[in-house]
Every structure is written in C-alpha cells, then in structure tokens.
Amino acid sequence: MAEQQKKAQEQDLNQLLKVRREKLSQLQEEGRDPFQITKYDVTHHSMEVKNAFEELEGKSVSLAGRMMSKRVMGKASFCSIQDLQGAIQSYVARDNVGEDSYKDFKKMDIGDIVGIKGEVFKTKTGEISIHATEVTLLSKSLNPLPEKFHGLTNTDLRYRQRYVDLIMNEEVKETFIKRSKIIASIRHYLNGQGFLEVETPMLVANAGGAAARPFETHFNALDEDFKLRISLELYLKRLIVGGMERVYEIGRVFRNEGLDTRHNPEFTLMELYQAYTDYHGMMDLTENLYRHVAQEVLGTTKISYNGLEMDLGKPFERITMVDAVKKYAGVDFNEIHTLEEARAVAKEHHVEYEERHKKGDILSLFFEEFAEEHLIQPTFVMDHPIEISPLTKKKPENPEYTERFEFFMNGWEMANAYSELNDPIDQRERFKAQEELLAQGDEEANTTDEDFLHALEIGMPPTGGIGFGIDRMVMLLTDSAAIRDVLAFPTMKSLPNDK
C-alpha cells in the first residue's frame, strides 16, 4: 500500500513538473520569458508597508517576492507575497490590472517570484494589503514547494536544501538574520576597542595553534603538501610581534573530526590578541563583549536556552580547574603529587586514561567527566595544567599550571584564552614535547613551527589572546538545538547522485 502511494505521489509530481515547464515554454514562445527580466524596481518590503501604513495608505508601492498562496475568485483574487521581511497580501482584480494580465496572473504558480505594484489599503477584515495595478512574473518556479501544512519536516532534507528550508520556515530565516547581526555586533564592539580586523592564510604548511587533526591537501603548482588551518593563532601572534597591538580575525577553520550537535568539520572561529595584557584582561573583554552583543542583538542580557535561563548581566563566576574538580568530583588535585597517585584516583573514580597521559591530563579528564555539565551560568575556568596548554605562560608561583581559562555556558566550552607564551626557549621545549606525542600516535599534537619560533625570538610583548566559537555563541543566542541549525550549509555526507 505504501509503495502504491509513493508511486502515485511521484506521478503527481511528474505531472506538476510537466505543467510548469509547459507554462514556461508558452511564455517563451510568446516572447515573454521571465528569465529574460533583469531587474525590478522595489520601493518597499512587506514589514515596511505594515509599519508605515498610516503614512503609506492610498499611495503606490512596489514589492517583489515569492508567491506563497493564491485564491482565485472569478474576477478578483488574493495572493500572499513573501519577501525578506515577511509576507503581505495582495488583492488582484481584473478591472484594475486588465483582462490579459489577470489571465496571466491566474496561470501563475505557488513558488513563482513576482513583482506587485499597487496602492496600500486595509481590507474589511483589517488586513493591510496591496491593491494591485500591475503583477509581473519575474522568475518561474519549475519545482513545487513542499505541501504547506506538512512543510519541510525531514531534518536531513532541510539541511541539504537550505534554500527551501528558508522559504518554508520563517524562524530559520530569523536565525540566520540574527547570526549576521551577532557577527556585526562583535565587530562593532572590537573595532570600538581599537582592534584591527585582519586576514591570515587558510592554506598552511604547518597547522598549529590547537589540538586537532587537520585536513591535508596537495598544492600542485608547488608540488608540496599543505593543510587547512585548524586555528588562527600562530599568524595573528606574528602580527603582534610586528607591532599591531590589537588584532582579530573571524574566519573558517577546519578540523578533521566527527560530526555531532556541537561539532562541524568547518566552523567559524574568532581569535583576538591584545599586547600588554594577560588572561585576566581577556576575561574582562569576554564578559563585556557577551553583554554588548546580547543587549544589542536581543535587547536583553538574560537569555534562555532549551528552557534554561542564563544571566549575562551578573558578574561571571571565576573558578580554577583544580577547585572545579574538587567541587564537583570531591577530588583535590592539590593533594595529588605524582603520576601514580593521579592514576590511582582515576581508577577509583572510573576515569579512563591513556598510558601517555600525565597528571595534568588526568586532571583535565576529571574536569570533563565531573564538572563541565554543571557550568550552566557564565563561568571562567582558570589555571589549566601545563600538559594540555602548549602555547600558554606558566603561572610563576606554580609552574605546573598555566595562565589559561576556558569560558563555559550551558555546560559548553564557549571560548579558550591564555596569557600567551612569548618565551621562544620555553616554546621550543613545548613544541618538542608535542612532537613526542605525535610520534606516540597523537594525531592532534602540534609540530614545531620554526618560523613562529623565529618570530618569538624577534620578540613578542606580553599578550593576552582568546578564541571564540562563533557558531556555539549563535546557538545560545538563538536557542538553536544543533550547530547545523546555525550553519547555512552544514557538512553532509554526499548522496549517491551528488557524486
């Protein structure tokens, strides 16, 4: 039965496709090919008309958009046009547009792009509408939209055909409009703080600055292997060396790892570096930036995600990683002095570790296992162990730990920041330790970057730096369940006919 229903639906669709192409062919034969139209004079959008009704009533306007519904009632009809700002109704009467134009209008299909020119008025039911004097077919839709009431419910199809998703789901369009405003607000804040926006290479010989597995490619012209960047860090620091004291970049980075609700292999990262400050300066900047963006884009510093309220207006909590593990796991790493003791307490608490892991790695594993999920309100987790922080300054009073923090909200890591390591001798030793991890099979370990070390030898001032996951920030500020909901075109496995 289901198979018969599927065949019937396919036949119906094929018939619809045939009819639409026949309509196009007829228009083309008559010398009225809509695809030959190059422009249309749009004076207003839907919400502009509605918001300024008292001023525009009785005046002529022209709008353009996609026809989403049509009711033909003899000599007069109604249709709904959807544009960037929303939808507006148009009243199309034969006596106003002319007999031939009205016949053409009746042949138009849902999904067609049309231009409407006419006077602004309000119907008897109080709906602000356009009384059409001209209706122009601007583009013919040859493939029908999903059936209105069932909509585009297949999540996989929504991501693959985002263009249809944007048409059928108003809230999806709102999410991407808000994403654009969030990024603009970030730029507005940083530019106001004296930061310069810069661009650095995506195609690099040495992909460093983060613990991640890179994508690799071959550059034919140079006959050399290159990698796609996993971070923005090492080039931005070179600019700090060069005397550009405050720099930031918002750009795509690429990590050859899995897909889930919070991870996509290409994503948007923002990194910034500021000379003559430290990780405390980065905490202050993060707190102020998040407040600014929420207030400017949402109009409030209180946000709700999946029913949980988070308050960006209150001072953000600051806690060390050791104290967080003590608080949520009941284990005090200040009392653990050897690797053997760390392994013993890990076994006792069923925390799995690898043979290569040192005491600091095990502390980090405890934090991930017991503490992260509790960090709902904005929280800075500070002072990470040196083993997991190869580019960070040591704490002078306790060199087992570093001047680093991660920013958490909703149990998610939202940002990662350091007092940047500017000692080239120490940095070379850290790179050496990373090379050893690479030799032991850690595909996420860094390799030595000699040019970066040379830059540090030229001299880098004390510097604070931070990396923000833009996509996660957008997820929180738009209450979106998955990273794919805030990426216009997320990475998807190819379908057989895509290859």
XYZ file of N, CA, C and O in Angstrom, residues 99-227:
516
model
N -7.565 42.670 -18.424
C -8.024 41.294 -18.685
C -6.880 40.348 -18.997
O -6.802 39.241 -18.460
N -5.957 40.759 -19.875
C -4.847 39.877 -20.246
C -3.932 39.601 -19.050
O -3.509 38.460 -18.823
N -3.627 40.650 -18.289
C -2.757 40.478 -17.120
C -3.415 39.573 -16.081
O -2.737 38.798 -15.402
N -4.730 39.691 -15.967
C -5.435 38.851 -14.984
C -5.393 37.383 -15.397
O -5.232 36.498 -14.551
N -5.509 37.127 -16.707
C -5.383 35.746 -17.205
C -3.986 35.192 -16.896
O -3.829 34.047 -16.492
N -2.986 36.051 -17.107
C -1.614 35.631 -16.803
C -1.461 35.336 -15.315
O -0.819 34.348 -14.925
N -2.036 36.197 -14.490
C -1.947 36.001 -13.043
C -2.549 34.658 -12.634
O -1.983 33.937 -11.800
N -3.691 34.307 -13.210
C -4.357 33.055 -12.839
C -3.518 31.831 -13.203
O -3.662 30.774 -12.601
N -2.610 31.994 -14.177
C -1.745 30.872 -14.582
C -0.487 30.758 -13.710
O 0.245 29.771 -13.794
N -0.241 31.794 -12.920
C 0.958 31.755 -12.074
C 0.827 30.688 -11.002
O -0.275 30.348 -10.571
N 1.988 30.164 -10.549
C 2.013 29.058 -9.587
C 2.568 29.500 -8.244
O 3.356 30.463 -8.156
N 2.196 28.768 -7.207
C 2.815 28.956 -5.892
C 4.315 28.697 -6.039
O 4.732 27.697 -6.621
N 5.105 29.602 -5.520
C 6.566 29.484 -5.651
C 7.146 30.422 -6.680
O 8.353 30.688 -6.672
N 6.309 30.952 -7.594
C 6.807 31.910 -8.584
C 7.275 33.191 -7.884
O 6.706 33.605 -6.871
N 8.295 33.827 -8.447
C 8.748 35.134 -7.953
C 8.003 36.203 -8.759
O 8.057 36.199 -10.004
N 7.317 37.093 -8.064
C 6.505 38.093 -8.753
C 6.777 39.486 -8.190
O 7.210 39.641 -7.049
N 6.515 40.475 -9.024
C 6.536 41.860 -8.589
C 5.110 42.368 -8.537
O 4.311 42.107 -9.442
N 4.772 43.068 -7.462
C 3.425 43.624 -7.280
C 3.534 45.136 -7.136
O 4.259 45.631 -6.269
N 2.804 45.854 -7.995
C 2.721 47.308 -7.858
C 1.274 47.669 -7.585
O 0.361 47.126 -8.232
N 1.034 48.554 -6.617
C -0.342 48.936 -6.324
C -0.431 49.836 -5.108
O 0.593 50.231 -4.526
N -1.671 50.141 -4.738
C -1.915 51.051 -3.626
C -2.071 50.290 -2.308
O -2.645 49.202 -2.270
N -1.574 50.891 -1.249
C -1.684 50.309 0.085
C -3.086 50.584 0.632
O -3.578 51.711 0.578
N -3.745 49.532 1.122
C -5.068 49.710 1.727
C -5.280 48.654 2.798
O -4.447 47.773 3.002
N -6.403 48.733 3.475
C -6.751 47.769 4.513
C -8.078 47.118 4.134
O -9.041 47.800 3.783
N -8.138 45.783 4.192
C -9.358 45.072 3.826
C -10.432 45.241 4.901
O -10.177 45.773 5.981
N -11.626 44.726 4.596
C -12.731 44.803 5.552
C -12.406 44.074 6.851
O -12.929 44.410 7.913
N -11.548 43.056 6.745
C -11.165 42.309 7.950
C -9.988 42.957 8.671
O -9.489 42.440 9.661
N -9.499 44.091 8.140
C -8.427 44.832 8.812
C -7.028 44.430 8.420
O -6.063 44.837 9.075
N -6.878 43.644 7.336
C -5.538 43.209 6.937
C -4.914 44.214 5.966
O -5.513 44.562 4.932
N -3.734 44.690 6.292
C -3.012 45.611 5.415
C -2.596 44.860 4.152
O -1.993 43.782 4.222
N -2.937 45.425 2.997
C -2.752 44.722 1.725
C -2.326 45.699 0.636
O -2.304 46.916 0.840
N -1.993 45.134 -0.532
C -1.668 45.913 -1.718
C -2.763 45.684 -2.754
O -3.038 44.540 -3.128
N -3.422 46.766 -3.182
C -4.429 46.694 -4.248
C -3.675 46.798 -5.570
O -3.276 47.881 -5.988
N -3.455 45.662 -6.233
C -2.537 45.596 -7.370
C -3.043 46.353 -8.585
O -4.220 46.275 -8.942
N -2.129 47.077 -9.210
C -2.385 47.669 -10.519
C -1.527 46.983 -11.582
O -1.844 47.030 -12.763
N -0.444 46.337 -11.125
C 0.419 45.557 -12.025
C 0.923 44.325 -11.287
O 1.272 44.412 -10.107
N 0.951 43.187 -11.989
C 1.562 41.970 -11.459
C 2.535 41.465 -12.514
O 2.138 41.224 -13.653
N 3.805 41.321 -12.156
C 4.835 40.930 -13.114
C 5.493 39.627 -12.675
O 5.973 39.518 -11.541
N 5.497 38.646 -13.570
C 6.202 37.392 -13.289
C 7.695 37.630 -13.512
O 8.126 37.950 -14.614
N 8.487 37.482 -12.450
C 9.921 37.778 -12.512
C 10.777 36.522 -12.640
O 11.903 36.581 -13.148
N 10.278 35.393 -12.146
C 11.011 34.129 -12.250
C 10.021 32.985 -12.074
O 9.182 33.018 -11.176
N 10.108 31.984 -12.937
C 9.178 30.859 -12.901
C 9.728 29.742 -12.020
O 10.865 29.304 -12.198
N 8.936 29.302 -11.040
C 9.318 28.166 -10.203
C 8.938 26.883 -10.929
O 7.760 26.622 -11.176
N 9.932 26.105 -11.289
C 9.693 24.879 -12.056
C 9.537 23.652 -11.174
O 9.146 22.584 -11.645
N 9.847 23.799 -9.896
C 9.739 22.670 -8.965
C 8.880 23.124 -7.790
O 9.200 24.130 -7.153
N 7.779 22.437 -7.497
C 6.869 22.921 -6.448
C 7.493 22.884 -5.066
O 8.353 22.046 -4.764
N 7.050 23.816 -4.208
C 7.460 23.826 -2.809
C 6.807 22.665 -2.073
O 5.806 22.110 -2.538
N 7.344 22.281 -0.890
C 6.691 21.226 -0.095
C 5.263 21.630 0.265
O 4.957 22.810 0.392
N 4.409 20.638 0.419
C 2.999 20.899 0.765
C 2.937 21.694 2.062
O 3.609 21.381 3.041
N 2.159 22.753 2.057
C 2.228 23.790 3.088
C 2.065 23.252 4.505
O 2.824 23.579 5.408
N 1.061 22.419 4.742
C 0.741 22.044 6.119
C 1.713 21.007 6.676
O 1.992 20.985 7.859
N 2.246 20.159 5.806
C 3.233 19.194 6.289
C 4.635 19.806 6.274
O 5.493 19.424 7.042
N 4.813 20.763 5.356
C 6.063 21.519 5.339
C 7.282 20.655 5.060
O 7.184 19.529 4.583
N 8.426 21.226 5.379
C 9.701 20.534 5.174
C 10.121 19.971 6.525
O 10.824 20.615 7.285
N 9.642 18.766 6.845
C 9.860 18.206 8.178
C 11.065 17.280 8.247
O 11.571 17.005 9.331
N 11.536 16.769 7.120
C 12.692 15.893 7.101
C 13.945 16.707 7.410
O 14.371 17.549 6.617
N 14.526 16.477 8.602
C 15.647 17.295 9.062
C 16.826 17.216 8.106
O 17.438 18.236 7.768
N 17.152 16.025 7.642
C 18.274 15.845 6.725
C 18.047 16.654 5.444
O 18.951 17.334 4.952
N 16.819 16.614 4.925
C 16.485 17.341 3.705
C 16.533 18.846 3.939
O 16.942 19.616 3.067
N 16.140 19.288 5.144
C 16.180 20.714 5.472
C 17.613 21.242 5.382
O 17.848 22.323 4.863
N 18.573 20.467 5.881
C 19.961 20.914 5.843
C 20.524 20.867 4.423
O 21.322 21.717 4.043
N 20.129 19.851 3.654
C 20.627 19.719 2.291
C 20.029 20.785 1.369
O 20.694 21.271 0.454
N 18.760 21.101 1.596
C 18.063 22.071 0.748
C 17.708 23.298 1.600
O 16.539 23.612 1.798
N 18.731 23.968 2.090
C 18.502 25.100 2.987
C 17.681 26.189 2.310
O 16.894 26.882 2.948
N 17.824 26.313 1.001
C 17.065 27.322 0.268
C 15.557 27.096 0.414
O 14.787 28.046 0.534
N 15.141 25.834 0.434
C 13.718 25.530 0.630
C 13.344 25.730 2.099
O 12.276 26.256 2.426
N 14.232 25.317 2.984
C 14.020 25.481 4.425
C 13.780 26.956 4.774
O 12.890 27.293 5.560
N 14.563 27.844 4.177
C 14.425 29.274 4.440
C 13.080 29.810 3.950
O 12.482 30.685 4.567
N 12.602 29.263 2.839
C 11.309 29.692 2.295
C 10.159 29.228 3.183
O 9.237 29.992 3.487
N 10.240 27.973 3.637
C 9.093 27.352 4.312
C 9.047 27.639 5.812
O 7.985 27.562 6.424
N 10.197 27.957 6.419
C 10.252 28.123 7.871
C 10.783 29.511 8.231
O 11.989 29.767 8.157
N 9.892 30.385 8.635
C 10.233 31.768 8.942
C 11.288 31.853 10.047
O 12.193 32.690 10.007
N 11.186 30.948 11.057
C 12.115 31.015 12.184
C 13.543 30.678 11.757
O 14.510 31.129 12.368
N 13.681 29.887 10.688
C 15.020 29.565 10.184
C 15.662 30.815 9.589
O 16.829 31.125 9.862
N 14.893 31.543 8.813
C 15.408 32.792 8.243
C 15.783 33.763 9.355
O 16.824 34.433 9.295
N 14.964 33.831 10.392
C 15.241 34.730 11.521
C 16.554 34.360 12.199
O 17.310 35.237 12.635
N 16.832 33.061 12.311
C 18.084 32.614 12.928
C 19.284 33.143 12.153
O 20.260 33.638 12.742
N 19.228 33.050 10.829
C 20.390 33.476 10.039
C 20.502 34.991 9.951
O 21.619 35.524 9.851
N 19.385 35.681 10.017
C 19.447 37.142 10.105
C 20.099 37.540 11.434
O 20.962 38.421 11.494
N 19.710 36.821 12.506
C 20.275 37.112 13.829
C 21.769 36.769 13.864
O 22.567 37.482 14.486
N 22.151 35.693 13.189
C 23.574 35.325 13.125
C 24.386 36.467 12.523
O 25.447 36.837 13.036
N 23.891 37.021 11.437
C 24.579 38.132 10.789
C 24.697 39.327 11.734
O 25.753 39.969 11.818
N 23.635 39.604 12.484
C 23.650 40.732 13.420
C 24.623 40.479 14.576
O 25.279 41.417 15.051
N 24.722 39.234 15.036
C 25.655 38.889 16.119
C 27.091 39.153 15.682
O 27.880 39.769 16.409
N 27.444 38.696 14.474
C 28.817 38.891 13.990
C 29.095 40.374 13.766
O 30.186 40.870 14.090
N 28.109 41.101 13.256
C 28.278 42.552 13.072
C 28.465 43.249 14.417
O 29.272 44.180 14.543
N 27.735 42.783 15.437
C 27.841 43.375 16.771
C 29.212 43.105 17.390
O 29.784 43.975 18.057
N 29.748 41.905 17.167
C 31.102 41.582 17.652
C 32.110 42.546 17.033
O 32.956 43.121 17.717
N 32.003 42.708 15.723
C 32.928 43.623 15.028
C 32.781 45.050 15.566
O 33.777 45.744 15.782
N 31.544 45.467 15.763
C 31.277 46.819 16.258
C 31.962 47.030 17.609
O 32.605 48.067 17.846
N 31.841 46.038 18.493
C 32.446 46.171 19.819
C 33.970 46.208 19.724
O 34.616 47.088 20.309
N 34.551 45.258 19.002
C 36.021 45.173 18.951
C 36.625 46.373 18.236
O 37.663 46.902 18.662
N 35.992 46.814 17.150
C 36.503 47.994 16.450
C 36.490 49.208 17.385
O 37.401 50.045 17.351
N 35.467 49.283 18.225
C 35.369 50.383 19.188
C 36.421 50.302 20.288
O 36.698 51.307 20.950
N 36.993 49.116 20.479
C 38.052 48.946 21.478
C 39.448 49.079 20.867
O 40.448 48.771 21.529
N 39.504 49.504 19.614
C 40.806 49.730 18.975
C 41.414 48.512 18.322
O 42.602 48.527 17.968
N 40.642 47.448 18.135
C 41.160 46.254 17.461
C 41.093 46.430 15.947
O 40.176 47.080 15.421
N 42.048 45.826 15.240
C 42.079 45.827 13.783
C 41.683 44.455 13.284
O 42.223 43.430 13.744
N 40.742 44.398 12.341
C 40.382 43.109 11.745
C 41.381 42.785 10.649
O 41.677 43.615 9.785
N 41.907 41.558 10.666
C 42.936 41.145 9.708
C 42.545 39.802 9.099
O 41.580 39.164 9.522
N 43.313 39.390 8.100
C 43.107 38.084 7.468
C 44.426 37.334 7.425
O 45.470 37.925 7.143
N 44.384 36.050 7.692
C 45.583 35.221 7.668
C 45.319 33.984 6.813
O 44.164 33.675 6.505
N 46.361 33.233 6.424
C 46.184 32.132 5.465
C 45.315 30.982 5.989
O 45.375 30.631 7.166
N 44.526 30.425 5.078
C 43.781 29.199 5.379
C 44.581 27.964 4.972
O 44.439 26.907 5.569
N 45.392 28.108 3.938
C 46.204 27.006 3.421
C 47.601 27.167 3.990
O 48.285 28.153 3.698
N 48.029 26.229 4.843
C 49.272 26.409 5.592
C 50.144 25.154 5.516
O 49.643 24.039 5.344
N 51.437 25.367 5.660
C 52.366 24.230 5.690
C 52.330 23.540 7.038
O 52.535 22.325 7.146
N 52.069 24.324 8.096
C 52.077 23.789 9.461
C 50.796 24.236 10.157
O 50.620 25.420 10.444
N 49.889 23.305 10.407
C 48.609 23.643 11.049
C 48.774 23.520 12.558
O 48.717 22.433 13.123
N 48.997 24.658 13.223
C 49.195 24.648 14.669
C 48.213 25.548 15.367
O 47.318 26.131 14.769
N 48.400 25.662 16.685
C 47.586 26.567 17.481
C 46.418 25.918 18.179
O 45.692 26.575 18.923
N 46.218 24.622 17.948
C 45.117 23.911 18.612
C 45.416 22.423 18.587
O 46.268 21.958 17.828
N 44.715 21.687 19.437
C 44.841 20.231 19.443
C 43.741 19.668 18.562
O 42.603 19.494 18.987
N 44.061 19.436 17.289
C 43.068 18.933 16.344
C 43.772 18.290 15.161
O 44.907 18.647 14.820
N 43.078 17.368 14.521
C 43.627 16.700 13.342
C 43.268 17.521 12.100
O 42.099 17.816 11.867
N 44.269 17.910 11.303
C 43.974 18.771 10.149
C 43.559 17.981 8.905
O 43.828 16.787 8.780
N 42.898 18.688 7.989
C 42.691 18.173 6.631
C 43.964 18.433 5.847
O 44.606 19.483 6.007
N 44.324 17.515 4.975
C 45.550 17.656 4.194
C 45.230 17.677 2.711
O 44.282 17.041 2.262
N 46.041 18.419 1.963
C 45.846 18.510 0.520
C 47.198 18.681 -0.155
O 48.211 18.893 0.522
N 47.215 18.580 -1.468
C 48.469 18.737 -2.217
C 48.345 19.938 -3.144
O 47.361 20.073 -3.884
N 49.312 20.817 -3.062
C 49.345 22.015 -3.900
C 50.170 21.677 -5.138
O 51.395 21.591 -5.091
N 49.487 21.507 -6.274
C 50.161 21.028 -7.488
C 51.227 21.998 -7.987
O 52.303 21.579 -8.413
N 50.933 23.294 -7.946
C 51.863 24.279 -8.520
C 53.226 24.254 -7.831
O 54.255 24.449 -8.480
N 53.222 24.035 -6.509
C 54.486 23.986 -5.762
C 54.948 22.550 -5.502
O 56.037 22.348 -4.972
N 54.104 21.584 -5.858
C 54.371 20.174 -5.570
C 54.707 19.971 -4.097
O 55.693 19.337 -3.730
N 53.851 20.572 -3.239
C 54.030 20.455 -1.794
C 52.713 20.103 -1.128
O 51.640 20.487 -1.604
N 52.813 19.383 -0.016
C 51.628 19.091 0.786
C 51.316 20.275 1.703
O 52.225 20.862 2.301
N 50.048 20.629 1.766
C 49.586 21.708 2.648
C 48.452 21.185 3.525
O 47.925 20.096 3.304
N 48.107 21.973 4.511
C 46.999 21.638 5.399
C 46.044 22.828 5.458
O 46.436 23.971 5.226
